[in-house]
Coordinates of N, CA and C and ligand atoms in Angstrom, one line a residue:
M192 N 87.4 81.9 98.1 CA 86.2 82.6 97.7 C 85.0 81.8 98.0
R193 N 83.9 82.5 98.3 CA 82.6 81.8 98.6 C 82.2 81.0 97.3
L194 N 81.5 79.9 97.6 CA 81.1 79.0 96.5 C 80.2 79.7 95.5
D195 N 79.2 80.5 96.0 CA 78.3 81.2 95.1 C 79.1 82.2 94.2
K196 N 80.1 82.8 94.8 CA 80.9 83.7 94.0 C 81.7 83.0 92.9
F197 N 82.2 81.8 93.3 CA 83.0 81.0 92.4 C 82.1 80.6 91.2
V198 N 80.9 80.2 91.5 CA 80.0 79.8 90.4 C 79.7 81.0 89.5
C199 N 79.5 82.2 90.1 CA 79.2 83.4 89.3 C 80.4 83.7 88.4
K200 N 81.6 83.6 89.0 CA 82.8 84.0 88.3 C 83.2 83.0 87.2
S201 N 82.5 81.8 87.2 CA 82.8 80.8 86.2 C 81.7 80.6 85.1
T202 N 80.6 81.3 85.3 CA 79.5 81.1 84.5 C 78.8 82.5 84.2
K203 N 77.7 82.4 83.5 CA 76.9 83.6 83.3 C 75.8 83.8 84.3
F204 N 75.8 82.9 85.3 CA 74.7 83.0 86.2 C 74.8 84.1 87.2
S205 N 73.6 84.6 87.7 CA 73.6 85.6 88.7 C 73.8 84.9 90.0
R206 N 74.0 85.8 91.1 CA 74.2 85.2 92.4 C 73.0 84.4 92.8
T207 N 71.8 84.9 92.5 CA 70.6 84.2 92.9 C 70.5 82.8 92.2
Q208 N 70.8 82.8 90.9 CA 70.8 81.5 90.2 C 71.8 80.6 90.8
A209 N 73.0 81.1 91.1 CA 74.1 80.3 91.7 C 73.6 79.6 93.0
V210 N 73.0 80.4 93.8 CA 72.5 79.9 95.1 C 71.5 78.8 94.9
E211 N 70.6 79.0 93.9 CA 69.6 78.0 93.6 C 70.2 76.7 93.3
Y212 N 71.2 76.7 92.4 CA 71.9 75.5 91.9 C 72.6 74.8 93.1
I213 N 73.2 75.7 94.0 CA 74.0 75.1 95.1 C 73.0 74.4 96.1
R214 N 71.9 75.1 96.4 CA 70.9 74.5 97.3 C 70.2 73.3 96.8
A215 N 70.2 73.2 95.5 CA 69.6 72.0 94.8 C 70.6 70.9 94.7
G216 N 71.8 71.1 95.2 CA 72.8 70.0 95.2 C 73.4 69.7 93.9
K217 N 73.4 70.7 93.0 CA 73.9 70.5 91.6 C 75.4 70.9 91.6
V218 N 75.9 71.5 92.7 CA 77.3 71.9 92.7 C 78.1 70.9 93.5
V219 N 79.2 70.4 92.9 CA 80.0 69.4 93.6 C 81.4 69.9 93.8
V220 N 81.9 69.9 95.0 CA 83.3 70.3 95.3 C 84.1 69.1 95.7
N221 N 85.2 68.9 94.9 CA 86.1 67.7 95.2 C 85.2 66.4 95.4
D222 N 84.3 66.2 94.5 CA 83.4 65.0 94.5 C 82.4 64.9 95.5
V223 N 82.2 66.0 96.3 CA 81.1 66.0 97.3 C 80.1 67.1 97.0
A224 N 78.8 66.8 97.0 CA 77.8 67.9 96.8 C 77.8 68.8 98.0
V225 N 77.8 70.1 97.7 CA 77.8 71.1 98.8 C 76.6 71.9 98.6
F226 N 75.8 72.0 99.7 CA 74.5 72.7 99.6 C 74.5 74.1 100.2
V227 N 75.6 74.5 100.7 CA 75.7 75.8 101.4 C 76.6 76.8 100.6
E228 N 75.9 77.9 100.2 CA 76.6 78.9 99.3 C 77.8 79.6 99.9
S229 N 77.8 79.7 101.3 CA 78.9 80.5 101.9 C 80.2 79.7 102.1
V230 N 80.1 78.4 101.7 CA 81.4 77.5 101.9 C 82.5 78.2 101.1
Q231 N 83.7 78.2 101.7 CA 84.9 78.8 101.0 C 85.5 77.7 100.1
V232 N 85.8 78.1 98.9 CA 86.5 77.2 98.0 C 87.7 77.9 97.5
H233 N 88.7 77.1 97.1 CA 89.9 77.6 96.5 C 89.9 77.4 95.0
E234 N 90.7 78.2 94.3 CA 90.7 78.1 92.9 C 91.2 76.7 92.4
N235 N 92.0 76.1 93.3 CA 92.5 74.7 92.9 C 91.5 73.6 93.2
N236 N 90.4 73.9 93.9 CA 89.4 72.9 94.1 C 88.8 72.5 92.8
S237 N 88.3 71.2 92.7 CA 87.6 70.8 91.5 C 86.1 71.1 91.9
V238 N 85.5 72.1 91.1 CA 84.1 72.4 91.3 C 83.3 72.2 90.0
T239 N 82.3 71.4 90.1 CA 81.5 71.1 88.9 C 80.0 71.6 89.2
L240 N 79.4 71.9 88.1 CA 78.0 72.3 88.1 C 77.3 71.4 87.1
K241 N 76.4 70.6 87.5 CA 75.7 69.6 86.7 C 76.7 68.8 85.9
G242 N 77.8 68.4 86.5 CA 78.9 67.6 85.9 C 79.9 68.4 85.1
Q243 N 79.7 69.7 84.8 CA 80.7 70.5 84.1 C 81.7 71.1 85.0
L244 N 83.0 71.0 84.7 CA 84.0 71.6 85.5 C 83.9 73.1 85.4
L245 N 84.0 73.8 86.5 CA 83.9 75.3 86.4 C 85.3 75.9 86.6
V246 N 85.6 76.8 85.7 CA 86.9 77.5 85.7 C 86.7 79.0 85.9
P247 N 87.1 79.6 87.0 CA 86.8 81.0 87.2 C 87.5 81.9 86.2
R248 N 86.9 83.0 85.8 CA 87.5 83.9 84.9 C 88.7 84.6 85.6
A249 N 89.7 85.1 84.9 CA 90.8 85.8 85.5 C 90.3 87.1 86.2
F250 N 91.0 87.5 87.2 CA 90.6 88.8 87.8 C 90.8 89.9 86.8
R251 N 90.0 91.0 87.0 CA 90.1 92.1 86.1 C 90.6 93.4 87.0
Y252 N 91.4 94.2 86.3 CA 91.9 95.4 87.0 C 91.7 96.5 86.0
V253 N 90.9 97.5 86.4 CA 90.7 98.6 85.4 C 90.8 100.0 86.0
M254 N 91.2 100.9 85.0 CA 91.2 102.3 85.3 C 90.0 102.9 84.8
I255 N 89.3 103.8 85.5 CA 88.1 104.5 85.1 C 88.4 106.0 85.3
H256 N 88.0 106.8 84.3 CA 88.0 108.3 84.5 C 86.6 108.7 84.9
K257 N 86.4 108.9 86.1 CA 85.1 109.2 86.7 C 84.6 110.6 86.3
P258 N 83.4 110.7 85.7 CA 82.9 112.0 85.5 C 82.3 112.6 86.8
A259 N 82.0 113.9 86.8 CA 81.3 114.5 87.9 C 79.9 114.0 88.0
N260 N 79.3 114.1 89.2 CA 77.9 113.7 89.4 C 77.6 112.2 89.1
T261 N 78.6 111.4 89.5 CA 78.4 109.9 89.5 C 78.9 109.4 90.8
I262 N 78.5 108.2 91.2 CA 78.9 107.7 92.5 C 79.7 106.4 92.3
C263 N 80.6 106.1 93.2 CA 81.4 104.9 93.1 C 80.7 103.7 93.7
S264 N 79.6 103.4 93.2 CA 78.8 102.3 93.7 C 78.3 101.5 92.4
N265 N 77.9 100.3 92.6 CA 77.4 99.5 91.5 C 75.9 99.9 91.1
V266 N 75.3 100.5 92.0 CA 73.8 100.8 91.8 C 73.6 102.3 91.7
D267 N 72.7 102.8 90.9 CA 72.3 104.2 90.9 C 71.6 104.5 92.2
E268 N 72.0 105.7 92.7 CA 71.2 106.2 93.9 C 70.8 107.6 93.6
A269 N 71.2 108.6 94.4 CA 70.9 110.0 94.1 C 71.5 110.4 92.8
Y270 N 72.7 109.8 92.5 CA 73.4 110.0 91.2 C 73.6 108.7 90.6
P271 N 73.8 108.7 89.2 CA 74.0 107.4 88.6 C 75.4 106.8 89.0
S272 N 75.5 105.5 89.0 CA 76.7 104.8 89.2 C 77.7 105.1 88.2
L273 N 79.0 105.2 88.5 CA 80.0 105.5 87.5 C 80.1 104.4 86.5
F274 N 79.6 103.2 86.8 CA 79.7 102.1 85.9 C 78.6 102.1 84.9
S275 N 77.5 102.9 85.2 CA 76.3 102.7 84.3 C 76.5 103.2 82.9
A276 N 77.4 104.2 82.7 CA 77.6 104.7 81.3 C 78.8 104.1 80.7
L277 N 79.5 103.1 81.3 CA 80.6 102.5 80.8 C 80.2 101.2 80.1
N278 N 80.9 100.9 79.0 CA 80.7 99.6 78.3 C 81.6 98.6 78.9
L279 N 81.3 98.2 80.1 CA 82.2 97.3 80.8 C 81.4 96.1 81.3
E280 N 81.6 95.0 80.7 CA 80.8 93.8 81.0 C 80.9 93.4 82.5
R281 N 79.8 92.9 83.0 CA 79.7 92.4 84.3 C 80.3 93.3 85.4
S282 N 80.0 94.6 85.2 CA 80.6 95.6 86.1 C 80.0 95.4 87.6
D283 N 78.9 94.6 87.7 CA 78.4 94.3 89.0 C 79.4 93.5 89.8
E284 N 80.4 92.8 89.2 CA 81.3 92.0 89.9 C 82.5 92.9 90.4
L285 N 82.6 94.1 89.9 CA 83.7 95.0 90.3 C 83.4 95.9 91.5
H286 N 84.5 96.2 92.2 CA 84.3 97.2 93.3 C 85.5 98.2 93.1
V287 N 85.4 99.4 93.7 CA 86.4 100.4 93.5 C 87.4 100.3 94.7
A288 N 88.6 100.6 94.4 CA 89.7 100.7 95.4 C 89.9 102.1 95.8
G289 N 89.0 102.6 96.7 CA 89.1 104.0 97.1 C 88.0 104.8 96.4
R290 N 87.0 105.2 97.1 CA 85.9 105.9 96.5 C 86.2 107.4 96.4
L291 N 85.5 108.0 95.4 CA 85.5 109.5 95.3 C 84.1 110.0 95.6
D292 N 84.0 111.3 96.1 CA 82.7 111.9 96.3 C 82.0 112.0 94.9
A293 N 80.7 112.2 95.0 CA 79.9 112.4 93.7 C 80.5 113.5 92.8
N294 N 80.9 114.6 93.4 CA 81.3 115.7 92.6 C 82.8 115.7 92.3
T295 N 83.5 114.7 92.8 CA 85.0 114.6 92.5 C 85.1 113.8 91.2
T296 N 86.1 114.3 90.3 CA 86.3 113.6 89.1 C 87.7 112.9 89.2
G297 N 88.0 112.1 88.1 CA 89.3 111.6 88.0 C 89.5 110.1 88.2
L298 N 90.7 109.7 88.6 CA 91.1 108.3 88.6 C 90.4 107.4 89.6
V299 N 89.8 106.4 89.1 CA 89.2 105.3 90.0 C 89.8 104.0 89.5
L300 N 90.2 103.2 90.5 CA 90.7 101.8 90.1 C 89.6 100.9 90.6
A301 N 89.2 99.9 89.7 CA 88.2 98.9 90.0 C 88.7 97.5 89.7
T302 N 88.2 96.6 90.4 CA 88.6 95.2 90.3 C 87.6 94.2 90.9
D303 N 87.8 93.0 90.7 CA 87.1 91.9 91.4 C 88.0 91.1 92.3
D304 N 89.2 91.6 92.5 CA 90.2 91.0 93.3 C 90.3 91.7 94.6
G305 N 89.6 91.2 95.6 CA 89.5 91.9 96.9 C 90.9 92.0 97.6
R306 N 91.8 91.0 97.4 CA 93.1 91.1 98.1 C 93.9 92.3 97.5
W307 N 93.8 92.5 96.2 CA 94.5 93.5 95.5 C 94.0 94.9 96.0
S308 N 92.7 95.1 96.0 CA 92.2 96.4 96.4 C 92.5 96.7 97.9
F309 N 92.5 95.6 98.7 CA 92.8 95.8 100.1 C 94.2 96.3 100.2
D310 N 95.1 95.9 99.4 CA 96.5 96.4 99.5 C 96.6 97.9 99.1
I311 N 95.7 98.3 98.4 CA 95.7 99.8 98.0 C 95.0 100.6 99.1
I312 N 94.0 100.1 99.7 CA 93.2 101.0 100.6 C 93.6 100.8 102.1
R313 N 94.3 99.7 102.4 CA 94.5 99.5 103.9 C 95.4 100.6 104.4
P314 N 95.0 101.2 105.5 CA 95.7 102.4 106.0 C 97.2 102.2 106.1
Q315 N 97.7 101.0 106.5 CA 99.1 100.8 106.8 C 99.9 100.8 105.5
Q316 N 99.3 100.8 104.3 CA 100.0 100.8 103.0 C 100.5 102.2 102.7
H317 N 99.8 103.2 103.2 CA 100.2 104.6 103.0 C 100.3 104.8 101.5
C318 N 99.4 104.3 100.7 CA 99.4 104.5 99.2 C 99.2 106.0 98.9
K319 N 100.1 106.5 98.0 CA 100.0 108.0 97.7 C 98.9 108.2 96.7
K320 N 98.1 109.3 96.9 CA 97.1 109.7 95.9 C 97.4 111.2 95.7
V321 N 97.3 111.6 94.4 CA 97.5 113.0 94.0 C 96.2 113.6 93.5
Y322 N 95.9 114.7 94.1 CA 94.6 115.4 93.8 C 94.9 116.8 93.3
R323 N 94.2 117.2 92.2 CA 94.3 118.6 91.8 C 93.0 119.3 92.4
V324 N 93.3 120.4 93.1 CA 92.3 121.0 93.9 C 92.0 122.4 93.4
G325 N 90.7 122.8 93.2 CA 90.3 124.1 92.9 C 89.7 124.7 94.2
L326 N 90.0 126.0 94.5 CA 89.5 126.6 95.7 C 88.6 127.8 95.4
S327 N 87.7 128.1 96.4 CA 86.8 129.2 96.2 C 87.5 130.5 96.4
K328 N 88.5 130.5 97.3 CA 89.2 131.8 97.5 C 90.7 131.7 97.3
V329 N 91.3 132.8 97.0 CA 92.7 132.9 96.6 C 93.6 132.5 97.8
I330 N 94.6 131.7 97.6 CA 95.7 131.5 98.6 C 96.6 132.7 98.4
E331 N 96.7 133.6 99.4 CA 97.6 134.8 99.3 C 99.0 134.3 99.4
K332 N 99.9 135.1 98.8 CA 101.3 134.9 98.7 C 101.8 134.5 100.1
A333 N 101.4 135.4 101.1 CA 101.9 135.2 102.5 C 101.5 133.9 103.1
Q334 N 100.4 133.3 102.6 CA 99.9 132.0 103.2 C 100.7 130.8 102.6
T335 N 101.3 131.0 101.5 CA 101.9 129.8 100.7 C 102.8 129.0 101.6
I336 N 103.8 129.6 102.2 CA 104.8 128.8 103.0 C 104.1 128.3 104.2
D337 N 103.3 129.1 104.8 CA 102.6 128.6 106.0 C 101.7 127.4 105.7
F338 N 100.9 127.4 104.6 CA 100.1 126.3 104.3 C 100.9 125.0 104.0
T339 N 102.0 125.3 103.2 CA 102.8 124.1 102.8 C 103.4 123.4 104.0
S340 N 103.9 124.2 104.9 CA 104.5 123.6 106.1 C 103.4 123.0 107.0
R341 N 102.2 123.6 107.1 CA 101.2 123.0 107.9 C 100.7 121.7 107.4
F342 N 100.5 121.6 106.0 CA 100.1 120.3 105.4 C 101.2 119.3 105.6
A343 N 102.5 119.7 105.6 CA 103.6 118.7 105.7 C 103.7 118.2 107.2
A344 N 103.3 119.1 108.1 CA 103.5 118.8 109.5 C 102.3 117.9 110.0
G345 N 101.1 118.0 109.3 CA 99.9 117.3 109.7 C 98.9 118.2 110.3
L346 N 97.7 118.0 109.9 CA 96.6 118.9 110.2 C 95.6 118.2 111.2
K347 N 95.0 119.0 112.1 CA 94.0 118.5 113.0 C 92.7 118.7 112.3
L348 N 92.0 117.5 111.9 CA 90.7 117.6 111.3 C 89.6 117.5 112.3
Q349 N 88.5 118.1 112.1 CA 87.4 118.1 113.0 C 87.0 116.6 113.3
G350 N 86.9 116.2 114.5 CA 86.4 114.9 114.8 C 87.5 113.8 114.8
E351 N 88.7 114.2 114.5 CA 89.8 113.2 114.4 C 90.8 113.4 115.6
A352 N 91.2 112.3 116.2 CA 92.1 112.4 117.3 C 93.5 112.7 116.9
E353 N 93.9 112.0 115.7 CA 95.2 112.1 115.3 C 95.4 113.1 114.1
L354 N 96.6 113.7 114.0 CA 96.9 114.6 112.9 C 96.9 113.8 111.6
T355 N 96.7 114.5 110.5 CA 96.8 113.8 109.2 C 98.3 113.5 109.0
R356 N 98.5 112.5 108.2 CA 99.9 112.1 107.9 C 100.5 113.3 107.0
P357 N 101.9 113.4 107.0 CA 102.5 114.4 106.2 C 102.0 114.4 104.8
A358 N 101.6 115.6 104.3 CA 101.1 115.7 102.9 C 101.9 116.8 102.2
Q359 N 102.0 116.6 100.9 CA 102.8 117.5 100.1 C 101.8 118.4 99.3
L360 N 101.9 119.7 99.6 CA 101.1 120.7 98.9 C 101.9 121.5 98.0
N361 N 101.5 121.5 96.7 CA 102.2 122.4 95.7 C 101.2 123.4 95.2
I362 N 101.4 124.6 95.5 CA 100.4 125.6 95.0 C 100.8 126.0 93.6
L363 N 99.8 125.8 92.7 CA 100.0 126.0 91.3 C 99.6 127.4 90.8
G364 N 98.6 128.0 91.5 CA 98.1 129.3 91.1 C 97.3 129.8 92.3
P365 N 96.7 131.0 92.1 CA 96.0 131.6 93.2 C 94.9 130.8 93.8
R366 N 94.2 130.0 93.0 CA 93.1 129.1 93.5 C 93.3 127.7 93.2
E367 N 94.5 127.3 92.8 CA 94.7 125.9 92.4 C 96.0 125.3 93.1
A368 N 95.8 124.0 93.5 CA 97.0 123.3 94.1 C 96.9 121.8 93.8
L369 N 98.1 121.2 93.9 CA 98.2 119.8 93.8 C 98.5 119.3 95.2
L370 N 97.8 118.3 95.7 CA 98.0 117.8 97.0 C 98.2 116.3 96.9
T371 N 99.3 115.8 97.6 CA 99.6 114.4 97.6 C 99.4 113.9 99.1
I372 N 98.5 113.0 99.3 CA 98.2 112.4 100.6 C 98.5 110.9 100.6
S373 N 98.7 110.4 101.8 CA 99.0 108.9 101.8 C 98.0 108.2 102.8
E374 N 96.8 108.7 102.9 CA 95.8 108.1 103.6 C 94.4 108.4 103.0
G375 N 93.3 107.9 103.5 CA 92.1 108.1 102.8 C 90.9 108.3 103.7
K376 N 91.0 109.3 104.6 CA 89.9 109.5 105.5 C 88.7 110.1 104.8
F377 N 87.5 110.0 105.3 CA 86.3 110.5 104.7 C 86.4 112.0 104.4
H378 N 86.2 112.3 103.1 CA 86.2 113.7 102.6 C 87.6 114.4 103.0
Q379 N 88.7 113.6 103.0 CA 89.9 114.1 103.5 C 90.4 115.4 102.9
V380 N 90.4 115.5 101.6 CA 91.0 116.7 101.0 C 90.2 117.9 101.4
K381 N 88.9 117.8 101.3 CA 88.0 118.9 101.6 C 88.2 119.3 103.0
R382 N 88.3 118.3 103.9 CA 88.5 118.7 105.3 C 89.8 119.3 105.6
M383 N 90.9 118.8 104.9 CA 92.2 119.4 105.1 C 92.2 120.9 104.7
F384 N 91.6 121.2 103.6 CA 91.5 122.6 103.2 C 90.6 123.4 104.1
A385 N 89.5 122.8 104.6 CA 88.6 123.5 105.5 C 89.4 123.9 106.8
S386 N 90.3 123.0 107.2 CA 91.0 123.3 108.5 C 92.0 124.5 108.3
V387 N 92.3 124.9 107.1 CA 93.1 126.1 107.0 C 92.2 127.3 106.4
G388 N 90.9 127.1 106.4 CA 90.0 128.1 106.1 C 89.7 128.3 104.6
K389 N 89.9 127.2 103.8 CA 89.6 127.3 102.4 C 88.6 126.2 102.0
R390 N 87.8 126.6 101.0 CA 86.7 125.7 100.5 C 87.1 125.1 99.2
V391 N 87.0 123.8 99.1 CA 87.3 123.1 97.8 C 86.1 123.2 96.9
V392 N 86.3 123.7 95.7 CA 85.1 123.8 94.8 C 85.3 122.8 93.6
T393 N 86.5 122.4 93.3 CA 86.7 121.3 92.3 C 87.8 120.4 92.8
L394 N 87.6 119.1 92.6 CA 88.5 118.1 93.0 C 88.7 117.0 92.0
H395 N 89.9 116.7 91.7 CA 90.2 115.7 90.6 C 91.4 114.9 91.0
R396 N 91.2 113.5 91.0 CA 92.3 112.6 91.4 C 93.1 112.3 90.1
E397 N 94.4 112.6 90.2 CA 95.3 112.3 89.0 C 96.0 111.0 89.1
K398 N 96.4 110.6 90.3 CA 97.3 109.5 90.4 C 97.0 108.7 91.7
I399 N 97.2 107.4 91.6 CA 97.2 106.5 92.8 C 98.4 105.7 92.7
G400 N 99.3 105.7 93.7 CA 100.5 105.0 93.7 C 101.3 105.4 92.4
E401 N 101.7 104.4 91.6 CA 102.4 104.8 90.4 C 101.5 104.9 89.1
V402 N 100.2 104.7 89.3 CA 99.2 104.7 88.2 C 98.7 106.1 88.0
T403 N 98.9 106.6 86.8 CA 98.5 108.0 86.4 C 97.3 107.9 85.5
L404 N 96.3 108.7 85.7 CA 95.1 108.8 84.8 C 95.6 109.3 83.4
D405 N 95.2 108.5 82.4 CA 95.7 108.9 81.0 C 94.6 108.6 80.0
I406 N 93.3 108.6 80.4 CA 92.2 108.3 79.5 C 91.2 109.4 79.6
E407 N 90.3 109.5 78.6 CA 89.3 110.5 78.5 C 88.2 110.3 79.6
V408 N 87.6 111.4 80.0 CA 86.6 111.3 81.0 C 85.4 110.4 80.5
G409 N 84.9 109.6 81.4 CA 83.8 108.7 81.0 C 84.3 107.4 80.3
T410 N 85.6 107.1 80.3 CA 86.1 105.9 79.6 C 86.9 105.1 80.6
W411 N 87.2 103.8 80.2 CA 88.0 103.0 81.0 C 89.0 102.2 80.2
R412 N 90.0 101.6 80.8 CA 90.9 100.7 80.2 C 91.4 99.7 81.2
Y413 N 91.9 98.5 80.7 CA 92.5 97.6 81.6 C 93.9 98.1 82.1
L414 N 94.3 97.9 83.3 CA 95.6 98.2 83.8 C 96.6 97.3 83.1
T415 N 97.8 97.8 82.9 CA 98.9 96.9 82.4 C 99.3 96.0 83.6
A416 N 100.1 94.9 83.2 CA 100.6 94.0 84.3 C 101.5 94.7 85.2
A417 N 102.3 95.7 84.7 CA 103.2 96.4 85.6 C 102.4 97.3 86.5
E418 N 101.3 97.9 86.0 CA 100.5 98.7 86.9 C 99.8 97.9 88.0
V419 N 99.4 96.7 87.6 CA 98.7 95.8 88.6 C 99.7 95.5 89.7
A420 N 101.0 95.1 89.2 CA 102.0 94.7 90.2 C 102.6 95.8 91.0
S421 N 102.4 97.0 90.6 CA 103.1 98.1 91.2 C 102.6 98.3 92.7
F422 N 101.4 97.9 93.0 CA 101.0 98.2 94.4 C 101.6 97.2 95.4
K423 N 102.1 96.1 94.9 CA 102.7 95.1 95.8 C 104.0 95.7 96.4
D424 N 104.6 96.6 95.7 CA 105.9 97.1 96.1 C 105.9 98.3 97.1
E425 N 104.7 98.8 97.3 CA 104.6 100.0 98.2 C 104.9 99.6 99.6
A426 N 105.5 100.5 100.4 CA 105.9 100.2 101.8 C 104.6 100.1 102.6
Ligands
URA511 N1 88.9 113.8 99.5 C1 87.7 114.4 99.4 O1 87.4 115.3 100.2 N2 86.9 113.9 98.5 C2 87.2 112.9 97.6 O2 86.4 112.6 96.7 C3 88.5 112.4 97.7 C4 89.3 112.8 98.6

């Protein structure tokens, strides 16, 4: 990890303060003062600040139930950040593993462990995500089998050269479906339904890999050790 990040993760200092200390020669790595904040350090390195040994905090892995009209960013923009209403310390250190659109609700995983989140979002991982979808128009009985097999076979999305990966569509009611996909293209679910002539009006993520959303909207909890480890086992 970068030296400035290491200092932040071991202290209460902001990134700006960490950089100031580093440039002033107050940070020593393995007995040598280092003046450049981008230097990579390992957790096993001895890093001191003004003579005090720095020990980085453990990584955090959290589940958040995202409300509508929030964004998966650390800063408020057109909509408030999903972190802003959470009582979650140092949320500026966290990033999400797979964004949701502002009007999408449901399961968001957040962490400060970039390797872990990469395992979830890298395309080769084919991590499964389950979405509950509400549609503006009814899926007619006659369309049910056709849609299910087209989603399973792969759909041609506008602007994409390749078909979508096989997806499982379970139609729950005239305007409601559960969709399981194993990739994460931009606006993927909305574009998949658009390709069969349907408009998504509500979208809610229920599950990522083996982790199922089980908390109230607008709240968060730490993932269990088993949930954290579960992503390592995906193909
Ligand atoms: N697909 C979408 O279209 N939007 C989301 O927020 C997530 C998946």
